[in-house]
Coordinates of C-alpha atoms in Angstrom, one line a residue:
M1 CA 253.0 121.2 101.9
T2 CA 252.0 123.6 99.1
R3 CA 248.3 124.6 98.5
S4 CA 248.1 122.7 95.3
D5 CA 249.4 119.5 97.1
E6 CA 246.8 119.9 99.9
E7 CA 244.2 120.1 97.2
S8 CA 245.6 117.0 95.4
D9 CA 245.6 115.1 98.6
S10 CA 242.1 116.0 100.1
P11 CA 238.5 115.3 98.5
N12 CA 238.0 117.8 95.9
N13 CA 234.5 119.8 95.8
S14 CA 233.3 117.9 93.1
E15 CA 233.4 114.6 94.9
I16 CA 231.8 116.1 98.1
E17 CA 228.9 117.7 95.9
G18 CA 228.3 114.4 94.4
L19 CA 227.5 113.0 98.0
V20 CA 224.4 115.1 98.2
D21 CA 223.5 115.3 94.5
L22 CA 220.4 113.2 94.8
E23 CA 218.8 112.5 91.7
E24 CA 215.6 114.2 90.9
D25 CA 212.6 112.6 89.3
R26 CA 209.3 114.0 88.0
Q27 CA 206.6 114.2 90.4
W28 CA 208.8 114.2 93.3
E29 CA 210.1 117.1 95.2
D30 CA 213.9 117.5 95.3
I31 CA 215.0 116.2 98.6
E32 CA 217.4 118.8 100.0
P33 CA 218.4 119.6 103.5
D34 CA 216.7 122.8 104.4
D35 CA 216.8 125.2 107.4
E36 CA 213.2 124.1 108.9
L37 CA 213.1 122.3 112.1
I38 CA 212.0 118.7 111.7
S39 CA 209.1 117.6 113.7
V40 CA 208.4 113.9 114.4
T41 CA 204.7 113.1 115.4
S42 CA 204.1 110.5 118.0
L43 CA 202.6 107.2 116.6
F44 CA 199.8 107.4 119.2
D45 CA 199.1 110.9 120.0
E46 CA 199.9 114.6 118.8
A47 CA 202.9 114.7 120.5
K48 CA 205.9 116.4 118.5
F49 CA 209.7 115.7 118.7
A50 CA 212.5 117.4 117.6
D51 CA 214.1 113.7 116.4
A52 CA 212.8 110.2 116.0
H53 CA 214.6 108.9 118.8
S54 CA 213.1 111.1 121.1
M55 CA 209.7 110.0 119.9
L56 CA 210.3 106.3 119.9
Q57 CA 211.4 106.6 123.4
Y58 CA 208.6 108.6 124.4
C59 CA 206.2 105.6 122.8
K60 CA 208.4 103.3 124.6
E61 CA 207.8 104.7 127.9
K62 CA 204.5 106.0 127.8
Y63 CA 202.5 103.2 126.0
G64 CA 205.0 100.4 126.4
F65 CA 205.6 100.1 122.4
D66 CA 209.1 99.4 121.3
L67 CA 209.0 99.6 117.4
V68 CA 212.6 99.0 116.8
Q69 CA 212.5 95.6 118.9
I70 CA 209.5 94.8 117.1
G71 CA 211.5 95.4 113.9
K72 CA 214.1 93.2 115.3
H73 CA 211.5 90.3 116.1
F74 CA 210.2 90.2 112.9
D75 CA 213.4 91.0 111.0
L76 CA 211.8 93.8 109.1
E77 CA 213.3 95.5 105.8
Y78 CA 213.3 99.1 105.2
L79 CA 210.0 98.8 103.2
E80 CA 208.2 96.7 105.6
F81 CA 209.3 99.3 108.4
V82 CA 207.4 101.8 106.3
K83 CA 204.2 99.6 106.0
L84 CA 204.3 99.0 109.6
V85 CA 204.6 102.9 110.6
N86 CA 201.8 103.6 108.2
Y87 CA 199.6 100.6 109.3
I88 CA 200.3 102.1 113.2
R89 CA 199.1 105.5 112.0
N90 CA 196.2 104.5 110.0
E91 CA 194.9 102.5 113.0
A92 CA 195.7 105.3 115.4
K93 CA 193.5 107.9 113.3
K94 CA 190.5 105.2 113.7
G95 CA 191.0 105.6 117.4
N96 CA 192.8 102.0 117.8
K97 CA 196.2 102.1 119.5
I98 CA 198.0 99.1 118.3
L99 CA 200.4 98.1 121.2
S100 CA 201.1 94.6 119.9
I101 CA 201.9 93.2 116.8
P102 CA 201.0 89.4 116.6
S103 CA 201.9 89.0 113.1
K104 CA 203.7 90.6 109.9
C105 CA 200.4 89.7 108.0
V106 CA 198.6 92.7 109.7
F107 CA 200.3 95.2 107.8
E108 CA 201.6 93.5 104.7
D109 CA 199.4 95.0 102.5
D110 CA 200.8 97.2 100.0
R111 CA 198.4 100.2 100.7
Y112 CA 200.4 100.7 103.8
L113 CA 203.3 102.0 101.4
L114 CA 201.0 105.2 101.1
P115 CA 201.8 107.5 104.0
A116 CA 199.4 107.9 106.6
L117 CA 200.6 111.1 107.8
A118 CA 201.6 113.8 105.2
D119 CA 205.4 114.7 105.3
D120 CA 206.0 112.1 108.0
A121 CA 209.6 112.9 109.0
L122 CA 209.5 109.3 111.0
L123 CA 209.5 107.7 107.3
F124 CA 212.7 109.6 106.3
S125 CA 214.5 108.8 110.0
L126 CA 213.8 104.9 109.8
D127 CA 217.3 103.9 108.5
E128 CA 218.8 105.9 111.2
V129 CA 216.7 104.9 114.1
T130 CA 216.6 101.0 112.9
A131 CA 220.2 100.7 112.0
T132 CA 222.6 98.4 113.8
P133 CA 225.7 100.3 114.8
A134 CA 228.6 99.4 112.7
I135 CA 231.2 97.4 114.6
P136 CA 234.9 98.8 113.4
S137 CA 237.4 96.0 112.6
Q138 CA 239.9 95.0 115.2
D139 CA 242.6 96.4 113.0
I140 CA 241.2 100.0 113.0
I141 CA 240.7 99.5 116.9
D142 CA 244.2 98.2 117.4
N143 CA 245.6 101.3 115.0
E144 CA 243.4 104.0 116.7
A145 CA 244.3 103.0 120.0
Q146 CA 248.3 102.8 119.0
G147 CA 248.0 106.4 117.4
R148 CA 249.0 105.0 114.0
G149 CA 245.7 106.1 112.2
S150 CA 246.5 109.5 110.3
P151 CA 244.0 112.3 110.2
E152 CA 243.9 111.9 106.7
D153 CA 243.1 108.0 106.8
S154 CA 240.4 109.0 109.4
T155 CA 239.1 111.6 107.1
Y156 CA 239.0 109.1 104.1
R157 CA 237.3 106.5 106.1
N158 CA 234.6 108.8 107.3
L159 CA 233.9 110.1 103.8
T160 CA 233.6 106.6 102.7
E161 CA 231.4 105.6 105.1
V162 CA 229.3 108.7 104.5
R163 CA 229.3 107.6 100.6
N164 CA 228.4 104.3 101.4
E165 CA 225.6 105.0 103.6
L166 CA 224.4 107.7 101.2
D167 CA 224.2 105.2 98.2
R168 CA 222.2 102.8 100.6
V169 CA 219.7 105.6 101.5
Q170 CA 219.4 106.6 98.0
Q171 CA 218.9 102.7 97.1
Q172 CA 216.2 102.4 100.0
F173 CA 214.6 105.5 99.1
R174 CA 214.5 104.8 95.4
A175 CA 213.0 101.5 96.3
Y176 CA 210.3 103.0 98.3
R177 CA 209.4 105.7 95.8
E178 CA 208.8 102.9 93.0
A179 CA 206.5 100.9 95.3
V180 CA 204.4 103.8 96.3
D181 CA 204.2 105.0 92.5
K182 CA 203.4 101.4 91.6
T183 CA 200.5 101.2 94.6
L184 CA 199.2 104.5 93.5
E185 CA 198.9 103.6 89.8
C186 CA 197.2 100.3 90.5
R187 CA 194.5 102.2 92.6
W188 CA 194.0 105.0 89.9
S189 CA 194.1 102.3 87.4
N190 CA 191.3 100.5 89.7
Q191 CA 189.3 103.5 90.1
D192 CA 189.4 104.5 86.4
S193 CA 188.5 101.1 84.9
G194 CA 186.8 99.1 87.8
L195 CA 189.0 96.5 87.1
G196 CA 192.2 95.2 88.7
L197 CA 193.9 95.0 85.7
S198 CA 197.9 95.5 85.6
E199 CA 199.9 97.6 83.3
G200 CA 200.7 95.6 80.2
N201 CA 197.4 93.1 80.4
A202 CA 195.5 92.5 77.3
Q203 CA 192.1 94.4 77.1
P204 CA 189.7 91.9 78.5
S205 CA 187.1 90.5 76.4
E206 CA 183.5 91.8 77.0
S207 CA 182.4 88.6 78.9
A208 CA 185.7 89.1 81.2
D209 CA 184.7 92.8 81.6
R210 CA 181.5 91.9 82.8
L211 CA 182.2 89.3 84.9
A212 CA 184.9 91.5 86.8
K213 CA 182.3 94.1 87.1
D214 CA 179.8 91.4 88.5
E215 CA 182.7 90.2 90.8
S216 CA 183.3 94.0 92.1
H217 CA 179.8 94.6 92.5
Y218 CA 179.4 91.5 94.7
F219 CA 182.2 92.2 97.3
M220 CA 181.1 96.3 97.0
S221 CA 177.5 94.4 98.3
Y222 CA 179.1 93.4 101.5
S223 CA 180.8 96.5 102.2
Y224 CA 177.8 98.2 103.9
N225 CA 176.3 97.9 107.3
E226 CA 172.7 97.3 106.3
I227 CA 173.5 93.5 105.2
H228 CA 175.6 92.5 108.0
E229 CA 172.8 94.1 110.3
T230 CA 170.1 92.0 108.5
M231 CA 172.2 88.8 109.0
L232 CA 173.4 89.4 112.6
K233 CA 169.6 90.2 113.4
D234 CA 168.7 86.6 112.0
T235 CA 169.0 84.9 115.4
V236 CA 168.5 81.4 114.0
R237 CA 171.6 81.8 111.8
T238 CA 173.7 83.4 114.3
D239 CA 172.4 81.5 117.2
A240 CA 173.3 78.4 115.6
Y241 CA 177.0 79.2 114.9
R242 CA 177.1 80.5 118.4
D243 CA 175.7 77.3 120.1
F244 CA 177.7 74.9 118.0
V245 CA 181.2 77.0 118.9
Y246 CA 180.4 77.3 122.4
G247 CA 178.9 74.1 122.8
N248 CA 182.0 72.6 121.6
K249 CA 184.9 74.4 123.2
D250 CA 186.9 71.3 123.2
L251 CA 186.8 70.9 119.7
F252 CA 188.0 74.6 119.3
K253 CA 190.5 75.0 122.2
G254 CA 194.2 75.5 121.0
K255 CA 193.2 75.3 117.4
V256 CA 193.8 77.3 114.5
V257 CA 190.6 78.3 112.5
L258 CA 189.9 79.7 109.0
D259 CA 187.1 82.1 108.9
V260 CA 186.1 82.4 105.1
G261 CA 184.1 85.6 104.4
C262 CA 184.4 86.7 107.9
G263 CA 182.1 89.8 107.4
T264 CA 182.1 91.8 110.7
G265 CA 184.0 89.0 112.4
I266 CA 181.3 87.6 114.7
L267 CA 182.2 84.3 113.8
S268 CA 185.9 84.4 114.5
M269 CA 185.0 86.3 117.7
F270 CA 182.9 83.2 118.7
C271 CA 185.8 80.8 117.9
A272 CA 188.4 83.1 119.7
K273 CA 186.1 83.3 123.0
A274 CA 185.7 79.4 122.5
G275 CA 189.8 78.9 123.2
A276 CA 190.9 79.0 119.7
A277 CA 194.8 79.7 119.6
R278 CA 194.6 81.6 116.2
V279 CA 191.9 82.5 114.1
I280 CA 192.4 83.8 110.5
A281 CA 189.5 85.9 109.3
V282 CA 189.4 86.4 105.4
D283 CA 187.2 88.6 103.4
N284 CA 187.5 90.6 100.2
S285 CA 185.3 93.3 100.7
D286 CA 185.8 96.8 102.6
I287 CA 184.1 95.3 105.7
I288 CA 187.4 93.5 106.6
D289 CA 188.6 97.3 108.1
K290 CA 185.5 97.5 110.5
A291 CA 186.0 93.7 111.3
R292 CA 189.8 94.4 112.2
E293 CA 188.3 97.5 114.6
N294 CA 185.7 94.9 116.2
V295 CA 188.6 92.3 116.9
F296 CA 190.7 94.9 118.6
D297 CA 188.1 96.8 120.5
N298 CA 187.0 93.3 122.1
G299 CA 190.7 92.5 122.9
L300 CA 191.0 89.6 120.5
G301 CA 193.9 91.0 118.4
D302 CA 196.2 88.5 119.7
I303 CA 194.3 85.9 118.4
I304 CA 192.4 86.9 115.2
I305 CA 194.2 88.2 112.2
C306 CA 192.1 89.8 109.5
L307 CA 193.2 89.3 106.1
R308 CA 192.0 91.4 103.1
G309 CA 191.5 89.4 99.6
K310 CA 189.8 86.5 97.9
I311 CA 190.9 83.1 99.7
E312 CA 192.5 81.9 96.7
E313 CA 194.7 84.9 96.4
V314 CA 195.7 85.8 100.3
S315 CA 198.7 84.0 101.8
L316 CA 197.8 82.6 105.0
P317 CA 200.3 82.7 108.0
V318 CA 200.1 79.0 108.6
P319 CA 200.2 76.0 106.2
Q320 CA 197.2 73.9 107.6
V321 CA 194.1 75.1 109.7
D322 CA 192.2 72.8 112.0
I323 CA 188.9 74.2 111.6
I324 CA 187.2 76.1 108.6
V325 CA 183.9 78.0 109.7
S326 CA 182.1 80.1 107.1
E327 CA 178.6 81.4 106.6
W328 CA 178.6 80.8 102.8
M329 CA 175.1 79.9 102.1
G330 CA 173.1 82.1 99.7
Y331 CA 169.4 82.0 98.4
C332 CA 168.2 78.6 97.2
L333 CA 171.5 77.9 99.1
L334 CA 173.9 78.1 96.1
Y335 CA 173.4 81.8 94.7
E336 CA 176.1 83.5 94.8
A337 CA 178.4 80.5 94.6
M338 CA 180.5 81.4 97.9
L339 CA 180.7 77.5 98.4
D340 CA 183.2 77.2 95.8
S341 CA 185.9 79.4 97.6
V342 CA 185.1 77.4 101.0
L343 CA 185.7 74.0 99.0
W344 CA 189.0 75.7 97.4
A345 CA 189.9 76.4 101.2
R346 CA 188.9 73.1 102.4
D347 CA 191.3 71.4 99.6
R348 CA 194.2 73.8 100.2
Y349 CA 194.3 74.4 104.0
L350 CA 192.2 71.9 106.0
K351 CA 194.0 69.2 107.8
P352 CA 193.3 65.7 106.8
D353 CA 191.0 65.1 110.1
G354 CA 190.0 68.8 110.3
L355 CA 186.5 70.1 111.0
M356 CA 184.0 71.9 108.6
V357 CA 181.4 74.5 110.4
P358 CA 178.7 73.8 109.1
S359 CA 179.1 70.0 107.9
H360 CA 176.1 69.0 106.0
I361 CA 173.2 70.6 104.0
T362 CA 169.8 69.4 102.5
L363 CA 168.1 71.2 99.8
F364 CA 164.2 70.5 99.7
V365 CA 161.5 71.2 97.2
A366 CA 158.0 71.4 97.5
P367 CA 154.5 72.3 95.8
F368 CA 153.3 76.1 96.2
V369 CA 150.0 77.6 96.1
D370 CA 148.8 81.0 96.7
P371 CA 145.8 82.3 95.1
D372 CA 146.0 85.7 96.7
Y373 CA 149.4 86.3 95.9
I374 CA 148.6 85.5 92.2
T375 CA 145.7 87.9 92.2
D376 CA 147.6 90.7 93.7
H377 CA 150.8 90.5 91.8
V378 CA 150.0 88.9 88.5
A379 CA 146.4 88.8 87.3
F380 CA 146.3 92.8 88.9
W381 CA 148.3 93.8 85.5
R382 CA 145.5 92.5 83.3
S383 CA 143.0 95.4 84.5
V384 CA 144.6 98.5 86.2
Y385 CA 141.7 101.2 86.5
G386 CA 140.4 99.5 83.8
F387 CA 143.5 99.5 81.3
K388 CA 145.1 96.7 79.9
M389 CA 148.7 96.3 80.9
D390 CA 149.5 92.6 79.7
S391 CA 153.1 94.1 78.7
M392 CA 154.0 94.2 82.5
L393 CA 153.3 90.6 82.6
A394 CA 156.4 90.0 80.3
Q395 CA 159.2 88.1 82.3
I396 CA 157.2 88.2 85.3
H397 CA 157.7 84.3 85.9
D398 CA 161.3 84.3 85.0
E399 CA 163.0 85.2 88.1
V400 CA 163.0 83.3 91.5
L401 CA 161.1 85.1 94.2
I402 CA 162.6 85.3 97.8
R403 CA 159.4 85.5 100.1
D404 CA 158.5 84.1 103.5
V405 CA 156.0 81.1 102.7
T406 CA 153.7 80.2 105.3
P407 CA 153.0 76.3 105.8
E408 CA 149.4 76.6 104.4
H409 CA 150.6 77.4 101.2
I410 CA 152.5 74.2 100.7
P411 CA 149.9 71.8 99.9
G412 CA 152.0 68.5 99.7
S413 CA 155.3 66.6 100.8
A414 CA 158.5 68.2 100.6
H415 CA 161.2 66.1 98.8
P416 CA 164.8 66.0 99.8
F417 CA 166.4 66.3 96.4
F418 CA 170.3 67.2 97.1
A419 CA 172.5 66.6 100.1
L420 CA 175.8 68.1 100.3
D421 CA 178.4 66.7 102.7
L422 CA 181.0 69.4 102.8
Y423 CA 183.8 67.2 103.7
S424 CA 183.6 65.1 100.1
I425 CA 181.5 67.5 97.8
T426 CA 183.4 68.9 95.0
T427 CA 182.8 72.2 93.0
D428 CA 181.9 70.4 89.7
Q429 CA 179.0 68.7 91.9
L430 CA 177.5 71.9 92.6
A431 CA 176.2 72.5 89.2
F432 CA 173.9 69.4 88.5
T433 CA 171.3 68.1 86.1
A434 CA 168.1 65.8 86.1
V435 CA 168.2 65.1 89.9
P436 CA 164.8 63.6 90.4
F437 CA 162.1 64.6 92.8
T438 CA 158.7 63.2 93.9
V439 CA 156.0 65.3 96.0
E440 CA 152.7 64.1 96.7
L441 CA 149.4 66.3 97.3
E442 CA 148.2 66.1 100.7
E443 CA 145.1 68.3 99.9
S444 CA 143.4 69.4 96.6
I445 CA 144.2 72.4 94.8
D446 CA 142.8 74.7 92.0
S447 CA 146.0 75.3 90.5
L448 CA 149.6 74.3 91.0
D449 CA 150.9 77.9 91.2
G450 CA 154.7 76.8 91.6
F451 CA 157.4 75.2 93.5
V452 CA 159.2 76.2 97.0
I453 CA 162.8 75.5 97.6
W454 CA 164.8 75.5 101.2
F455 CA 167.4 74.3 102.8
D456 CA 168.5 72.6 106.4
T457 CA 171.8 73.2 107.8
F458 CA 173.4 70.9 110.3
F459 CA 176.6 71.5 112.5
L460 CA 178.1 68.2 113.7
P461 CA 181.2 67.7 115.6
S462 CA 182.9 64.9 113.6
R463 CA 183.2 63.4 110.0
E464 CA 181.5 60.1 111.5
A465 CA 178.6 62.1 112.5
V466 CA 178.2 63.5 109.0
Q467 CA 178.5 60.2 107.6
S468 CA 175.5 58.9 109.8
L469 CA 173.2 61.4 108.4
G470 CA 170.4 59.8 106.4
S471 CA 169.7 61.2 102.8
D472 CA 166.0 62.2 104.0
T473 CA 167.2 63.7 107.5
R474 CA 165.3 66.8 108.5
T475 CA 165.9 69.2 111.2
G476 CA 162.4 68.7 112.5
K477 CA 162.9 65.2 112.9
W478 CA 166.5 65.3 113.9
A479 CA 167.6 65.6 117.8
T480 CA 170.8 65.1 119.2
S481 CA 173.2 66.7 121.9
D482 CA 176.2 66.2 119.7
G483 CA 175.1 69.1 117.2
V484 CA 173.1 71.8 116.1
A485 CA 171.1 72.3 112.9
F486 CA 168.0 74.7 111.6
T487 CA 165.8 74.9 108.9
T488 CA 165.0 77.7 106.3
G489 CA 161.6 76.1 105.3
P490 CA 158.2 77.4 105.9
A491 CA 157.6 75.3 109.2
G492 CA 160.5 76.7 111.0
K493 CA 161.4 80.5 112.5
S494 CA 161.7 83.0 109.4
T495 CA 165.4 83.7 108.5
H496 CA 167.0 86.1 106.2
W497 CA 167.0 83.4 103.6
R498 CA 163.2 83.0 103.5
Q499 CA 162.4 80.6 100.8
G500 CA 162.9 80.7 97.0
V501 CA 159.4 80.8 95.2
L502 CA 159.4 79.3 91.3
L503 CA 155.9 80.8 90.0
I504 CA 154.6 78.7 86.9
D505 CA 153.8 80.5 83.7
H506 CA 150.7 78.7 82.6
G507 CA 150.3 80.6 79.5
E508 CA 147.3 80.3 77.3
A509 CA 146.9 76.6 78.6
G510 CA 145.7 77.8 81.9
S511 CA 146.0 76.1 85.2
Q512 CA 144.4 72.7 86.0
E513 CA 142.6 71.5 89.3
L514 CA 144.6 68.7 91.0
E515 CA 143.4 66.0 93.7
K516 CA 144.6 65.0 97.0
G517 CA 146.9 61.8 96.7
Q518 CA 148.2 62.8 93.1
T519 CA 151.9 62.6 92.8
I520 CA 154.0 64.9 91.1
E521 CA 157.3 63.7 89.7
G522 CA 160.0 65.7 88.0
T523 CA 163.9 66.8 88.1
I524 CA 165.9 69.8 88.7
D525 CA 168.8 71.4 87.3
Y526 CA 171.2 73.8 88.9
K527 CA 173.4 75.8 86.8
K528 CA 175.6 78.8 87.1
R529 CA 175.3 81.3 84.1
D530 CA 178.1 81.5 81.9
E531 CA 178.7 85.4 81.9
N532 CA 178.3 85.4 85.8
P533 CA 178.9 82.7 87.6
R534 CA 177.6 84.0 90.8
A535 CA 174.2 84.0 89.3
L536 CA 172.0 80.7 89.2
D537 CA 169.4 79.3 86.5
I538 CA 167.2 76.8 88.1
K539 CA 165.1 74.5 85.9
L540 CA 162.3 72.0 86.7
N541 CA 160.8 69.6 84.5
W542 CA 157.4 68.1 86.3
K543 CA 154.8 66.0 85.4
V544 CA 151.6 64.5 87.3
K545 CA 151.6 60.9 87.5
D546 CA 148.3 59.3 85.8
C547 CA 147.7 62.8 84.4
S548 CA 148.2 64.7 81.3
Y549 CA 149.3 67.9 83.1
E550 CA 153.3 68.5 82.6
G551 CA 155.4 71.4 82.1
A552 CA 159.3 72.8 82.3
Q553 CA 160.5 75.9 83.0
T554 CA 163.7 77.9 83.9
W555 CA 164.1 80.7 86.5
C556 CA 166.9 82.8 87.0
M557 CA 168.7 84.5 90.0
R558 CA 170.6 87.4 89.4

C-alpha cells in the first residue's frame, strides 16, 4: 500500500483535531488538556487524590458514602450530580458531613450549580465516574472472538466512540455552563435591583416595586438571630407548641408534617421527636440555612427536609400532608399577613381529615386608661424645658403601640370580636369591616385613653374539638386535658406579642369622664394596606351608650 493510500484510508489530521477543538466562549477559559497534575479533593476533608475514582473509593471506605450508588438510587442526571457534589461540599465547609441523602429536595436548589470548590476537578470527572460501561453488541463480541474484526475496523469503532463520547461531554458541559450563567445572572440581577425580576420582564410599576421591597424586607428581617432568640425565649409561646406536640404523640407518630415558616426549625424538631415519619420545613429567609444545620446537628436529617422559598412557590416532595404546624401569629394577630400563606398551604396540601396546629384563635378588645403614659409620652411635648413642641404631636396617635399592659389599665370588660377557625376561615375573611363589639366599664375613669387588642390561641387534637368551642371561650376559663391554650392578654404572662394599644386622639374637644357601668358600643375594621399587604390598618368607631361621647379613628401598623 502506498503512503497516499494509507492516508486515504486512515482518519485525516483535521478530523482528529476536530475532536479536541472545543468551542470557546466569552468569560470562559479554554478547556484544553495540559501537563498539570489533576488533584481531586475529598468530599469531606482535605485529602487529595490523583483521580476521581480514588477519591470516591476513599470516601466510601472511610465515611461509608457512595456517591455513585446515591446517583443510581435517585437516577440523577449530569446537572443533578453537579448540584449534589456542590451541596455536599457546601455543607462540609460548615462542618456538616452529609453521609446520607434522604431526598433530592435537599440539593435541588439552583444555587448548588455554583461550584463550592474553585477548580473542582471532580465536576469535570463526573461523566467518567458515573457512566455505566457500554456493553458491546453480540455481533462485535462474536467477530472479535473469531478474529474477524480488522485493526482498521477496530480503530474506526474506537474513533467513533471517542467522537460520540466527546460530543456528549461537550453537550453536558455546555448545559452546565448555561445553567451556571443563568444562575449567576439571576443572582447579580437580584443584587443590583433588589427584586426577583427575570430577564425580559417588563419594568415594574412603582407600587409593584414598593411591594417587592416590602416583601424583601419582611423576609430579610427573619434572617437574623435576634428575632428568633426573642421568640424562642418566649416560653408561653414555645412551651405551648412543645406541650401540645409531645402531649399528643399518637397524633404525630408516622405522620407527614408541614412546618410553614419554620425559622430555626424548633417546631419541626418537636414533631420529629414526637414520632413524625417526615417533616417538611419551609422558610423563605436565610434562616433556612441555619435550620438545616440545626436539623443535622441534632441527628434529624433523615426525617426533616428543609426547603427554601415561599410555600406558594416551592415544590413539596409529597402530594399531601397529615398535619400543618406554624407559628404565624403577628402583632394584633394579623399584622404581617403570614396566615394567608398558611391557609394557602392548608387548601393545597392538607388531607381532608388533617390537623391544623394551632387550630383556633380569638381576638379581644377592651378599654384602656393610663394617665401616666399620656403625661410622659404625649403631654410631654407641650412643654419641653419651657418650649412648645406641639409639632412633635403630629401623627403620634396614628400608629398602633406594642406594649405590655397590666390589668389595672383595663377599666372594663373585654369583648371577643373575631374568632378564627383555622379549618374553615378563608383569606378573604381576614379583612373585615363593621364587626361589632360591646364593653362595659367596671370602674369610673377620668378619660378613655384608648383601646387594647390581644388574642387567645388554642391547640386542639381534632376538628370536632374546635367546633365545640364557644364564641366567648377564653383561656382563663378553659381547661381541658385534650388541648393546650395560651393568652397574649394583660392577665396572662407576658409574651413577645404583648398587646396592641390604640391611643385616642381627643383633639380640641378633649376627653370626657365616664362612670362605672356605662357601656361602650362600636365596630372594628381590619384592612390590609394596598401598597403593602403585610401592613395593617385598624379602624374603630365607638359611642358611649346614653351619652353624647363618640369617636372614630384609624391606626396603622407598618
